[in-house]
PDB file of N, CA and C in Angstrom:
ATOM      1  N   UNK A   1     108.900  -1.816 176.767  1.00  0.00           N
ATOM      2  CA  UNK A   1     109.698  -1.747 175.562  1.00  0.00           C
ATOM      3  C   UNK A   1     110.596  -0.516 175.619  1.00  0.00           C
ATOM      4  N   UNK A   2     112.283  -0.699 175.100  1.00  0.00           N
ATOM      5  CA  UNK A   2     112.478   0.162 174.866  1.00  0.00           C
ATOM      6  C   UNK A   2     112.737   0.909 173.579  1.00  0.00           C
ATOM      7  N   UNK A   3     112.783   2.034 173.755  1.00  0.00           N
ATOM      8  CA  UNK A   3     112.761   2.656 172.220  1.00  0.00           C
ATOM      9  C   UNK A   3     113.514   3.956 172.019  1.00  0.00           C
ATOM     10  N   UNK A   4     114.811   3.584 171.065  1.00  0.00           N
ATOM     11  CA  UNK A   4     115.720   4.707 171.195  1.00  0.00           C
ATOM     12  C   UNK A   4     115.880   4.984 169.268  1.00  0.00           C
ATOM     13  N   UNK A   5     115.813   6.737 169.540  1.00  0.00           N
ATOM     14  CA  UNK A   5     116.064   7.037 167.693  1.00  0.00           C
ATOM     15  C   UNK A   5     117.058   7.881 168.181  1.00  0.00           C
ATOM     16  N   UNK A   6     117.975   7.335 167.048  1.00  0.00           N
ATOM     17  CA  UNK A   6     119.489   8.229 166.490  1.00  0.00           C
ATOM     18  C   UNK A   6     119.801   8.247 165.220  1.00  0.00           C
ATOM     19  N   UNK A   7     120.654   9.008 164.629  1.00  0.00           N
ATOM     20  CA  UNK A   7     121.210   9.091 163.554  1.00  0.00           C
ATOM     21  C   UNK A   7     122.379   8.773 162.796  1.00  0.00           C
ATOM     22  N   UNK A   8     122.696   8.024 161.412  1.00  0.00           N
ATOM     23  CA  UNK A   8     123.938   7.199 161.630  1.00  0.00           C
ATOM     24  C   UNK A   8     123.738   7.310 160.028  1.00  0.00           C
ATOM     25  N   UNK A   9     124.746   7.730 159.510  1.00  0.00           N
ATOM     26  CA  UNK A   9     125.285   7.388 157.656  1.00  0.00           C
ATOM     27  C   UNK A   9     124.235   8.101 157.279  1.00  0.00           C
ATOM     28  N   UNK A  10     123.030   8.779 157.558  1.00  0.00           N
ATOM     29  CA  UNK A  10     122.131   9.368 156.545  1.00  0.00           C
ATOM     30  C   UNK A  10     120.829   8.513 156.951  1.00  0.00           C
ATOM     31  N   UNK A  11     120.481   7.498 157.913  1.00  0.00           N
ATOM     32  CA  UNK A  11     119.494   7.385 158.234  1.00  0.00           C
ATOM     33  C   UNK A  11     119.342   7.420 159.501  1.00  0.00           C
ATOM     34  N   UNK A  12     117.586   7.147 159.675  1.00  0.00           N
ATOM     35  CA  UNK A  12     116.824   7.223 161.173  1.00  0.00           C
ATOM     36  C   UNK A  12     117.281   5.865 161.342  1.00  0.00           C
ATOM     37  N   UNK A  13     118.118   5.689 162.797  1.00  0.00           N
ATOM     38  CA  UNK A  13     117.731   4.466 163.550  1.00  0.00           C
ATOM     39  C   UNK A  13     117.087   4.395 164.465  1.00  0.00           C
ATOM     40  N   UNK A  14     115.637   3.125 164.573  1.00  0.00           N
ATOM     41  CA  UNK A  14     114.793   3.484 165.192  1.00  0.00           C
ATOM     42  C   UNK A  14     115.485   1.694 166.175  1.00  0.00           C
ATOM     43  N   UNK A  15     116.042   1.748 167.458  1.00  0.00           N
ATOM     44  CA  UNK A  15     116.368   0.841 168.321  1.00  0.00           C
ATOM     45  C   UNK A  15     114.876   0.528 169.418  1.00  0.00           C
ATOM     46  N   UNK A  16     114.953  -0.912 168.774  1.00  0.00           N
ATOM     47  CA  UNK A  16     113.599  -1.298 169.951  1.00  0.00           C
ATOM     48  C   UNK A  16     114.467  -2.191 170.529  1.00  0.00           C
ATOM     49  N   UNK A  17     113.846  -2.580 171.730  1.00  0.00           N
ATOM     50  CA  UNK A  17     114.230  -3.444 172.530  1.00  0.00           C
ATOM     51  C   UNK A  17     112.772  -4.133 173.731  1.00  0.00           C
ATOM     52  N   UNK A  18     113.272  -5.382 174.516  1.00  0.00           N
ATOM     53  CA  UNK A  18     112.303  -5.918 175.477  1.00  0.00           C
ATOM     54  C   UNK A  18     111.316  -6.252 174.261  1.00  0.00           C
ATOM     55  N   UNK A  19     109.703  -6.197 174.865  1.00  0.00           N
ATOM     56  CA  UNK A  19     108.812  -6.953 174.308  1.00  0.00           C
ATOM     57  C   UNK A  19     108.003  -5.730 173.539  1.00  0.00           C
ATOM     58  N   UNK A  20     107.755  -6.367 172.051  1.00  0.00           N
ATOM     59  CA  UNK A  20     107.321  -5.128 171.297  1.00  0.00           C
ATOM     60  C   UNK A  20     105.807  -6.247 171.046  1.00  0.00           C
ATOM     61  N   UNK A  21     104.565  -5.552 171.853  1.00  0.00           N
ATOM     62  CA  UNK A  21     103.856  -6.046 172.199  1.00  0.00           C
ATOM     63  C   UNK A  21     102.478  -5.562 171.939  1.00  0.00           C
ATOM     64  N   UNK A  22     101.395  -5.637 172.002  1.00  0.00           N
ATOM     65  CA  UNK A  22      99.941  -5.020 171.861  1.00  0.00           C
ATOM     66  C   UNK A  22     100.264  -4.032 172.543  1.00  0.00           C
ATOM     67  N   UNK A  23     100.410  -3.618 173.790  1.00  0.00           N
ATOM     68  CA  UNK A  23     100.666  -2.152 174.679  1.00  0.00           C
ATOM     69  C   UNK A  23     102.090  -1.676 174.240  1.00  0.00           C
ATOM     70  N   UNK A  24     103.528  -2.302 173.444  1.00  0.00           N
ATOM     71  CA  UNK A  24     103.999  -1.253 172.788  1.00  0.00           C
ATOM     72  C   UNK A  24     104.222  -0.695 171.622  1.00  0.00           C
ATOM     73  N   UNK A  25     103.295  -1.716 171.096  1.00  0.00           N
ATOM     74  CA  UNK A  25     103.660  -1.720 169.538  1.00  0.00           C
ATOM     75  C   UNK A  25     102.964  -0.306 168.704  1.00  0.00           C
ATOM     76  N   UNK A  26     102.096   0.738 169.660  1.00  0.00           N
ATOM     77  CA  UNK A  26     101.521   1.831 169.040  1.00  0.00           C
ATOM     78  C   UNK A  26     103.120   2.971 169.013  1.00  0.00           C
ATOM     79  N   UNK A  27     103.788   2.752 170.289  1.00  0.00           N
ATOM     80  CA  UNK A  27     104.925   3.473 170.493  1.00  0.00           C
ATOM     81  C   UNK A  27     106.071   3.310 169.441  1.00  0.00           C
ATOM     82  N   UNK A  28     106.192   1.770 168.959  1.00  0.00           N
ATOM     83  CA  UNK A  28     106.829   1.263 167.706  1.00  0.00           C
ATOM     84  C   UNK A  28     106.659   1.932 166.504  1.00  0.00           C
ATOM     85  N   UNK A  29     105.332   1.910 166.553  1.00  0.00           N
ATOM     86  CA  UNK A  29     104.437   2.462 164.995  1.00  0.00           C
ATOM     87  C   UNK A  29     104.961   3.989 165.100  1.00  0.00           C
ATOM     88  N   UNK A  30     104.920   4.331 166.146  1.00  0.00           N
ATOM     89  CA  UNK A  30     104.964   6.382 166.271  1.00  0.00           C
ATOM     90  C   UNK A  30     106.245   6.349 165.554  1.00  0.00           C
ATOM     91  N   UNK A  31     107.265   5.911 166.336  1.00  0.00           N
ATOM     92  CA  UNK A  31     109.376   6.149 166.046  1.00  0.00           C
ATOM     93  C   UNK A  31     109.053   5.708 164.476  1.00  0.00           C
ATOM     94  N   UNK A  32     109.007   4.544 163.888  1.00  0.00           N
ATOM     95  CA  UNK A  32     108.884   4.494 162.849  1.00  0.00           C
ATOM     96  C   UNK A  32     108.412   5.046 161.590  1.00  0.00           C
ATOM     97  N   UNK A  33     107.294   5.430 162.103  1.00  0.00           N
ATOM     98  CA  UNK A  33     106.836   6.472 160.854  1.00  0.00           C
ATOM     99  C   UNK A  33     107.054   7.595 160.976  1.00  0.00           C
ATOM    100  N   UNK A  34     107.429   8.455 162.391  1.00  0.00           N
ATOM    101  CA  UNK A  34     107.670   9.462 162.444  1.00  0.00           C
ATOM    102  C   UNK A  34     109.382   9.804 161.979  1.00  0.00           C
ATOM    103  N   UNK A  35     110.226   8.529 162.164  1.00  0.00           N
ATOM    104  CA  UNK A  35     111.266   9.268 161.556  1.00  0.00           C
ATOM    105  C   UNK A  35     111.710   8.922 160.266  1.00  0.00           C
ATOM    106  N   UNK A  36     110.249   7.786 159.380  1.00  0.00           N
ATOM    107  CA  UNK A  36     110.278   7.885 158.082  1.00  0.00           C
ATOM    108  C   UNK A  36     109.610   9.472 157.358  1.00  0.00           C
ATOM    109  N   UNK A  37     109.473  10.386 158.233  1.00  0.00           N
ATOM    110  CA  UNK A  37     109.107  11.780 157.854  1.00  0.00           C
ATOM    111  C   UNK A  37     110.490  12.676 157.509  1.00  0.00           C
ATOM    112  N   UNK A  38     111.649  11.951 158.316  1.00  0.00           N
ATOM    113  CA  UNK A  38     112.564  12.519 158.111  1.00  0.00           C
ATOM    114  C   UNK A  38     113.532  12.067 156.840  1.00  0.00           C
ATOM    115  N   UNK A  39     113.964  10.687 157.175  1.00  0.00           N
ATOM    116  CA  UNK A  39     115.095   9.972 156.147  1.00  0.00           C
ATOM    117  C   UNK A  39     114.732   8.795 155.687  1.00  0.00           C
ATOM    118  N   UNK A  40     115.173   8.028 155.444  1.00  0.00           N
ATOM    119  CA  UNK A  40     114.896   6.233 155.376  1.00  0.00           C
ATOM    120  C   UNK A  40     115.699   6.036 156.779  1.00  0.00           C
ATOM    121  N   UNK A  41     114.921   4.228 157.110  1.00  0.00           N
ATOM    122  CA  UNK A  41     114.866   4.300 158.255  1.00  0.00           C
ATOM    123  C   UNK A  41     115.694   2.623 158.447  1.00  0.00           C
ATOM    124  N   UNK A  42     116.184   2.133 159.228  1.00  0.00           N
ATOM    125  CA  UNK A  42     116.618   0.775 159.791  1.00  0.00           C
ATOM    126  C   UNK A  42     116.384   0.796 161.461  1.00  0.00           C
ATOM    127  N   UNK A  43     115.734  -0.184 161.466  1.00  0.00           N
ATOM    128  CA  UNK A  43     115.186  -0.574 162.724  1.00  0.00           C
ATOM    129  C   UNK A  43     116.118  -1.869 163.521  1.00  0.00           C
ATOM    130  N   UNK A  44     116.560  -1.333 164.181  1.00  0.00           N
ATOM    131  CA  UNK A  44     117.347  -2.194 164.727  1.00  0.00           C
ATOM    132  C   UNK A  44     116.733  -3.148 166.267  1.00  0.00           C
ATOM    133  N   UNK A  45     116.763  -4.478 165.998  1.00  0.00           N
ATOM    134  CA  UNK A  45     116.028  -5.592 166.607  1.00  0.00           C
ATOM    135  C   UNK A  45     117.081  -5.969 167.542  1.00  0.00           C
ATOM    136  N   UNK A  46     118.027  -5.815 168.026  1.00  0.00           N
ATOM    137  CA  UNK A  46     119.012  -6.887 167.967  1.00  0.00           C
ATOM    138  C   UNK A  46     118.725  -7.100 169.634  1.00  0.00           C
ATOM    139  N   UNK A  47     117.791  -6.110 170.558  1.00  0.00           N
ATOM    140  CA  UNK A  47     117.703  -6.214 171.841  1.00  0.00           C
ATOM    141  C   UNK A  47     116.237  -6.878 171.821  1.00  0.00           C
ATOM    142  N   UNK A  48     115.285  -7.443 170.742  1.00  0.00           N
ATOM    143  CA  UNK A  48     114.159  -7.412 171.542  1.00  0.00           C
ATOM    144  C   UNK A  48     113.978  -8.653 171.376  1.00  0.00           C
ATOM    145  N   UNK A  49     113.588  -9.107 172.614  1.00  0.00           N
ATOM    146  CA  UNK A  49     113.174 -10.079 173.581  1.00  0.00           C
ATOM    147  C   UNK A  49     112.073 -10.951 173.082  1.00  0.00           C
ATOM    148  N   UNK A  50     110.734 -10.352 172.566  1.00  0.00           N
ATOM    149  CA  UNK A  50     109.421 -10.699 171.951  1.00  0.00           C
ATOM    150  C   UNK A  50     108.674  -9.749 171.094  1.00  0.00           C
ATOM    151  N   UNK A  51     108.243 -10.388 170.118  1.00  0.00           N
ATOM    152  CA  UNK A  51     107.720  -9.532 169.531  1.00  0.00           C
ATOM    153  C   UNK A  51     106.224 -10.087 168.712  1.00  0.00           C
ATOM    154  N   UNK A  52     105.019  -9.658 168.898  1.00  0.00           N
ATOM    155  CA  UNK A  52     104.066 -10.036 168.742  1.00  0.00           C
ATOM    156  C   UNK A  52     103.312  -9.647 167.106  1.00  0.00           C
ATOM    157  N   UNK A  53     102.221 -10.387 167.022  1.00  0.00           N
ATOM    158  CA  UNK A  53     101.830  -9.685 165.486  1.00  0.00           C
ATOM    159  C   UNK A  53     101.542  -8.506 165.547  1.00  0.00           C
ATOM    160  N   UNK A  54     101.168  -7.997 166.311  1.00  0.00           N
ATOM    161  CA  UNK A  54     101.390  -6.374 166.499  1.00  0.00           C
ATOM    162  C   UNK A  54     102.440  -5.391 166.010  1.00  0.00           C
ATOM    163  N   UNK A  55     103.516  -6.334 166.776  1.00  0.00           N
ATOM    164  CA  UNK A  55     104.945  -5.129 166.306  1.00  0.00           C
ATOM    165  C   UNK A  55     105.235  -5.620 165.593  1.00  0.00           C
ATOM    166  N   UNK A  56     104.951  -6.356 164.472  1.00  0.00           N
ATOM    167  CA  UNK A  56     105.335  -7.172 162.944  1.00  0.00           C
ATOM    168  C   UNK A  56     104.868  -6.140 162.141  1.00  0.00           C
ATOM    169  N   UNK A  57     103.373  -6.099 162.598  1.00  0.00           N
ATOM    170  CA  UNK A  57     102.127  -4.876 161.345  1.00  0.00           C
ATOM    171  C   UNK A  57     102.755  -3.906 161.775  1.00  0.00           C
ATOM    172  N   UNK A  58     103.951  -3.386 162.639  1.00  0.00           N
ATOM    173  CA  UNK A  58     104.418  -2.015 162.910  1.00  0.00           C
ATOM    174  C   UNK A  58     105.504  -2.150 162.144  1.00  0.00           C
ATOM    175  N   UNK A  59     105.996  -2.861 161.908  1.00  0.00           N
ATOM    176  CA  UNK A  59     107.375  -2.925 161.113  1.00  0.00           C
ATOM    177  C   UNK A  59     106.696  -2.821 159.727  1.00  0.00           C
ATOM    178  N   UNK A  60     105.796  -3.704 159.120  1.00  0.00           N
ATOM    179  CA  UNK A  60     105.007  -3.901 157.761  1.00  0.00           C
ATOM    180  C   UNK A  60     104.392  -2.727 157.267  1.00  0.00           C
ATOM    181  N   UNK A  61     104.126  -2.028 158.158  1.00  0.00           N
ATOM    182  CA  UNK A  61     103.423  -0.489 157.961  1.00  0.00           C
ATOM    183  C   UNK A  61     104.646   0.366 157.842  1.00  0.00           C
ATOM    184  N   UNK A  62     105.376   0.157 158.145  1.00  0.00           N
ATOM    185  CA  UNK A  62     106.746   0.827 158.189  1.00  0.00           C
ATOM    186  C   UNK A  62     107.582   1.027 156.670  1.00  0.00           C
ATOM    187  N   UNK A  63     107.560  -0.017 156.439  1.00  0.00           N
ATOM    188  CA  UNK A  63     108.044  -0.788 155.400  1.00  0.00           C
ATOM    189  C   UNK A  63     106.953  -0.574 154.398  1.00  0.00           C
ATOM    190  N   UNK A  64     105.973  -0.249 154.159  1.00  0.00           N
ATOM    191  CA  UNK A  64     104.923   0.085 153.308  1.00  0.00           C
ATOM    192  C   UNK A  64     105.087   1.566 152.538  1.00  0.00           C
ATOM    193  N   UNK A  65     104.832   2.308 154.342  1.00  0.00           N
ATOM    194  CA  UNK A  65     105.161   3.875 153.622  1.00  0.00           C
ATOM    195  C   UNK A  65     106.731   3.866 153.551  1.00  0.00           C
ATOM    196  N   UNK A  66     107.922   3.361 153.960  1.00  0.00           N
ATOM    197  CA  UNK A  66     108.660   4.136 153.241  1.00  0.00           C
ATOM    198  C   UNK A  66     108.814   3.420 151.288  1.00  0.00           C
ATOM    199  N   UNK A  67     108.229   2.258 151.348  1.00  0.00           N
ATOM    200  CA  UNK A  67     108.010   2.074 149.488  1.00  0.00           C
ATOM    201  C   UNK A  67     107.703   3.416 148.811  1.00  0.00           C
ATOM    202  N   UNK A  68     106.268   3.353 149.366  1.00  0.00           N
ATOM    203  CA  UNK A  68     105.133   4.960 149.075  1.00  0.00           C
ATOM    204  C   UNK A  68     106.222   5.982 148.910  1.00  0.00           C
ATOM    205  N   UNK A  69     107.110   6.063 149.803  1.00  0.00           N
ATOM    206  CA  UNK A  69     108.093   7.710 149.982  1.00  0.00           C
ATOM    207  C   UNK A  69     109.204   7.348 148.950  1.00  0.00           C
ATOM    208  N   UNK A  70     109.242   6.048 148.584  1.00  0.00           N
ATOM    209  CA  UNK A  70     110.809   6.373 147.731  1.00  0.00           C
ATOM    210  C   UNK A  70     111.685   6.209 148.823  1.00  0.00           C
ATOM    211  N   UNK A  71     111.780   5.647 149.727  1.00  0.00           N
ATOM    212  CA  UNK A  71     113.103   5.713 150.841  1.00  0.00           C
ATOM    213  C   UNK A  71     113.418   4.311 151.340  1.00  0.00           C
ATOM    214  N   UNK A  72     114.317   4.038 151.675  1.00  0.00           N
ATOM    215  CA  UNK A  72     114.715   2.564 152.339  1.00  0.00           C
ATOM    216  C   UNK A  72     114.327   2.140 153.293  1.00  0.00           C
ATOM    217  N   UNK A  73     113.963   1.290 153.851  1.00  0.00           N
ATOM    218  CA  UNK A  73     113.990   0.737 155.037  1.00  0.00           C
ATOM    219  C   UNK A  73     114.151  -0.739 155.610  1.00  0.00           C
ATOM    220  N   UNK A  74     114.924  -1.238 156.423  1.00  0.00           N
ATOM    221  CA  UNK A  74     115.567  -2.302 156.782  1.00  0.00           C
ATOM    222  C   UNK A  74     115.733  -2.111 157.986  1.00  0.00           C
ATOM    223  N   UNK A  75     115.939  -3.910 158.369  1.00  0.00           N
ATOM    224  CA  UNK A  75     115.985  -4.463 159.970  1.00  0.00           C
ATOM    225  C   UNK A  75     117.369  -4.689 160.339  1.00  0.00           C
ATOM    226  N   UNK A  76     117.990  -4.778 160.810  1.00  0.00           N
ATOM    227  CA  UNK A  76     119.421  -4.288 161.414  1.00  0.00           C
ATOM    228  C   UNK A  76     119.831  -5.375 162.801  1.00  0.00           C
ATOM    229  N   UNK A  77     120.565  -6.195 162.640  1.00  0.00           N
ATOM    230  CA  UNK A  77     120.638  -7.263 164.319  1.00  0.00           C
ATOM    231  C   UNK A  77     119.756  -7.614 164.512  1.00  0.00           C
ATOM    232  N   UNK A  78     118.715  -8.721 163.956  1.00  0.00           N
ATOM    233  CA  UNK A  78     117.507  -9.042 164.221  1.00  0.00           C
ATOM    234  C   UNK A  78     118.069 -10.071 165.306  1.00  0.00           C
ATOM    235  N   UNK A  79     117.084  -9.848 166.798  1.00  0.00           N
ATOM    236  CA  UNK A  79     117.399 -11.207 167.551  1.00  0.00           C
ATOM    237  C   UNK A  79     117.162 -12.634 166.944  1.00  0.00           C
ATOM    238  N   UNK A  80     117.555 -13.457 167.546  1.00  0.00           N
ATOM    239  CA  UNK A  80     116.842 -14.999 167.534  1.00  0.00           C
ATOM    240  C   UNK A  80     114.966 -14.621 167.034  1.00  0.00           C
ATOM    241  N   UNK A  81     114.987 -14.142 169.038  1.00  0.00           N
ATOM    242  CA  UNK A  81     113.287 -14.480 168.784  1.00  0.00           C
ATOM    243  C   UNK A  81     112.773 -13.702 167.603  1.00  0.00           C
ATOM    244  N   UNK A  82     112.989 -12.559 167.902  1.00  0.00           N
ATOM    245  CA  UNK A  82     112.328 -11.545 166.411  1.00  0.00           C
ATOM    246  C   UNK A  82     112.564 -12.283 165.170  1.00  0.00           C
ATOM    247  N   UNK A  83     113.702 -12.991 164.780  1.00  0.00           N
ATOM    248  CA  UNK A  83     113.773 -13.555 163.330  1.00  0.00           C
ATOM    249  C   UNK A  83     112.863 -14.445 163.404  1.00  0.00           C
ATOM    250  N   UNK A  84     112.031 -15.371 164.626  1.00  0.00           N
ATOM    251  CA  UNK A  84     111.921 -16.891 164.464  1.00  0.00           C
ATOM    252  C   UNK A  84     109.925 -16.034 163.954  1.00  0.00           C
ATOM    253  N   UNK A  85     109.989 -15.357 164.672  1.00  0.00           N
ATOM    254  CA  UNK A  85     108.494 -14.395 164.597  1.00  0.00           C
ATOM    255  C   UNK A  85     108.489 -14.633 162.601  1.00  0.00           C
ATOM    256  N   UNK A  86     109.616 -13.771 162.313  1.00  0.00           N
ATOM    257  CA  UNK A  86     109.588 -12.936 161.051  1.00  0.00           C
ATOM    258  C   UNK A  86     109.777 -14.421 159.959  1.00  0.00           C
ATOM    259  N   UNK A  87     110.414 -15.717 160.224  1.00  0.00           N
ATOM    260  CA  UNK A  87     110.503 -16.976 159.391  1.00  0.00           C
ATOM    261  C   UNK A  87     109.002 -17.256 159.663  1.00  0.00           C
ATOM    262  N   UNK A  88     108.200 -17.357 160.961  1.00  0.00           N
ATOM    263  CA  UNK A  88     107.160 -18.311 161.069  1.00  0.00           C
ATOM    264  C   UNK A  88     106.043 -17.583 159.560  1.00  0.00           C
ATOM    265  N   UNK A  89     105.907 -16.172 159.274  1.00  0.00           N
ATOM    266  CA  UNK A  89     105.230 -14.925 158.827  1.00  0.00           C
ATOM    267  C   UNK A  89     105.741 -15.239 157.390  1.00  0.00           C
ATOM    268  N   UNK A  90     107.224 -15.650 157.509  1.00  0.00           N
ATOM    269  CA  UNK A  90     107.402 -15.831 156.072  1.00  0.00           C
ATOM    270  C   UNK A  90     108.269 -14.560 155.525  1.00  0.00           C
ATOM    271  N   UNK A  91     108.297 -13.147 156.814  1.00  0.00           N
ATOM    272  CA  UNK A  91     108.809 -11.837 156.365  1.00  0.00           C
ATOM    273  C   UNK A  91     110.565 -11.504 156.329  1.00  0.00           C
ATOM    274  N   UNK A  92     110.987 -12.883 157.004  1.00  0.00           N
ATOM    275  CA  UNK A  92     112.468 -12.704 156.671  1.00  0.00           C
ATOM    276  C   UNK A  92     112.763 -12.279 155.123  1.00  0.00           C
ATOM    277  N   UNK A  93     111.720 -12.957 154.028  1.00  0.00           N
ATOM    278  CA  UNK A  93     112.272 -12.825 152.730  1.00  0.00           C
ATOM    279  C   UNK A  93     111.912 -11.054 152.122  1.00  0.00           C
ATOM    280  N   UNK A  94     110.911 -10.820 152.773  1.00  0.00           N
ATOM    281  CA  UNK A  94     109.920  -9.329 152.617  1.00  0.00           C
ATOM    282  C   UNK A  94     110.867  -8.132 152.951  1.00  0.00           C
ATOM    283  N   UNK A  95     111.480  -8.899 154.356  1.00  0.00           N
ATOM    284  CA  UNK A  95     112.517  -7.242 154.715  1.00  0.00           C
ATOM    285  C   UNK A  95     113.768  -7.307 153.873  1.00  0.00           C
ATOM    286  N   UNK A  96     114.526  -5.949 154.004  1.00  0.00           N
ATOM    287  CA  UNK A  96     116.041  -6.265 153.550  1.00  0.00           C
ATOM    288  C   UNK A  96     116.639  -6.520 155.392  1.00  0.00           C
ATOM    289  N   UNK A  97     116.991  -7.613 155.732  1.00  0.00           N
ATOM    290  CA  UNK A  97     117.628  -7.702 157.184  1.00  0.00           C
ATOM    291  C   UNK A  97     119.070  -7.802 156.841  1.00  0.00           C
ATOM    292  N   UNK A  98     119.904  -6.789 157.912  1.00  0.00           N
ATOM    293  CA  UNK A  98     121.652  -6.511 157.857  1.00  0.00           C
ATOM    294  C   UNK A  98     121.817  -6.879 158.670  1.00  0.00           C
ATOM    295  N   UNK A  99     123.088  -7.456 158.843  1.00  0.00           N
ATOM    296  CA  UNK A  99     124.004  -7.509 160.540  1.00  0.00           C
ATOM    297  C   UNK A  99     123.751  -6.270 161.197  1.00  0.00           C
ATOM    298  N   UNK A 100     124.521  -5.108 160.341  1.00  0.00           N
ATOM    299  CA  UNK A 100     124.657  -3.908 161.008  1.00  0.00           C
ATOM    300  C   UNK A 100     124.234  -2.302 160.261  1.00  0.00           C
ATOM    301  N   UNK A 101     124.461  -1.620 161.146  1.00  0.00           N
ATOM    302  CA  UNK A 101     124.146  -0.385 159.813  1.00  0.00           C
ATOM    303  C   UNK A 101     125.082  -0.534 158.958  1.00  0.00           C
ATOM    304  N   UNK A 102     126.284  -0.935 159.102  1.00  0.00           N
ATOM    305  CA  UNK A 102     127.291  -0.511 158.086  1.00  0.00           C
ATOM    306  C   UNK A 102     126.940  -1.578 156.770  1.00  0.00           C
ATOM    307  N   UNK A 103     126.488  -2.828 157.113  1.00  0.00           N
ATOM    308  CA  UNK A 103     126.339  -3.382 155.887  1.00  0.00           C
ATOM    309  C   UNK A 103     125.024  -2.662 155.445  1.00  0.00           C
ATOM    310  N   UNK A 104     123.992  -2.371 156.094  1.00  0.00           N
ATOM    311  CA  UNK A 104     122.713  -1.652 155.219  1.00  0.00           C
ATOM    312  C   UNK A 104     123.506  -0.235 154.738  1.00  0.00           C
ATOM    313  N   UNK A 105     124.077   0.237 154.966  1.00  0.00           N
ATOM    314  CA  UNK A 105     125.095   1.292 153.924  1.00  0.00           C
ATOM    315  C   UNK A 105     125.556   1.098 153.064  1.00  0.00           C
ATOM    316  N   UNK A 106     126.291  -0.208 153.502  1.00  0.00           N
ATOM    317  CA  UNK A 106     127.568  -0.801 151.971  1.00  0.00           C
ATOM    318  C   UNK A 106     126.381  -1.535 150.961  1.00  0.00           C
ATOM    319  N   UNK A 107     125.644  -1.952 151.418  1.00  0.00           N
ATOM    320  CA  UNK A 107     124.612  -2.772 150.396  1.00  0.00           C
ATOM    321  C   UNK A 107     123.799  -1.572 149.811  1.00  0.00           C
ATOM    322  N   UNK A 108     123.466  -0.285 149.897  1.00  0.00           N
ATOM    323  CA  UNK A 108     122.660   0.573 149.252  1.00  0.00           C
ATOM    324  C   UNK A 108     122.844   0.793 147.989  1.00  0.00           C
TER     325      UNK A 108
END
C-alpha cells in the first residue's frame, strides 16, 4: 500500500493507494488518526486498487474520531473498487465522498 500525507486548503490529505488490506490497513489507521491530531482530514481513494473490511473499520474509525473532535472528514476520488466495497457496506451514504478536494472545500 501506498500512503502519502500532504496539505491542501486547511486540511490533512491522507492519499492511499494499491491494496488497503489486513497487513496495511494498521498503516491506514496510523496517517488517519494521526493527522486527525492535526486538522480535519480527506482521504483520498482515487489510487486504491482493493480494499478490505479492514481498511473500511480504518476509514470508520477515522470518521468516528474526527465527529468526537468537531472536525471534518471525507473521501475524495473514490475508485470503482473502493466505492463498490463502500455500496456493498451501505457506507457510500455514511461518508461525505467528493470528486476532489476542491469540491470538499466548496461544499464546507
Amino acid at each position: 500500500m501506498k500512503c502519502e500525507i500532504s496539505e491542501q486548503e486547511g486540511f490533512q490529505i491522507v492519499s492511499l493507494g494499491g491494496d488497503v488490506d489486513l497487513a496495511s490497513s494498521p498503516q491506514a489507521r496510523e496517517a488517519i488518526l494521526g493527522s486527525l491530531a492535526k486538522a480535519s482530514v480527506l482521504v483520498d481513494l482515487s489510487a486504491v486498487e482493493y480494499i478490505d473490511s479492514s481498511g473500511v473499520a480504518s476509514l470508520v474509525e477515522g470518521y468516528q474520531s474526527a465527529k468526537d473532535k468537531g472536525l471534518r472528514f471525507g473521501l475524495v476520488g473514490v475508485s470503482e473498487a473502493a466505492l463498490m466495497v463502500l455500496q456493498l457496506a451501505r457506507l457510500d451514504k455514511v461518508f461525505p465522498i467528493y470528486g476532489s478536494v476542491q469540491d470538499a472545500v466548496d461544499n464546507g
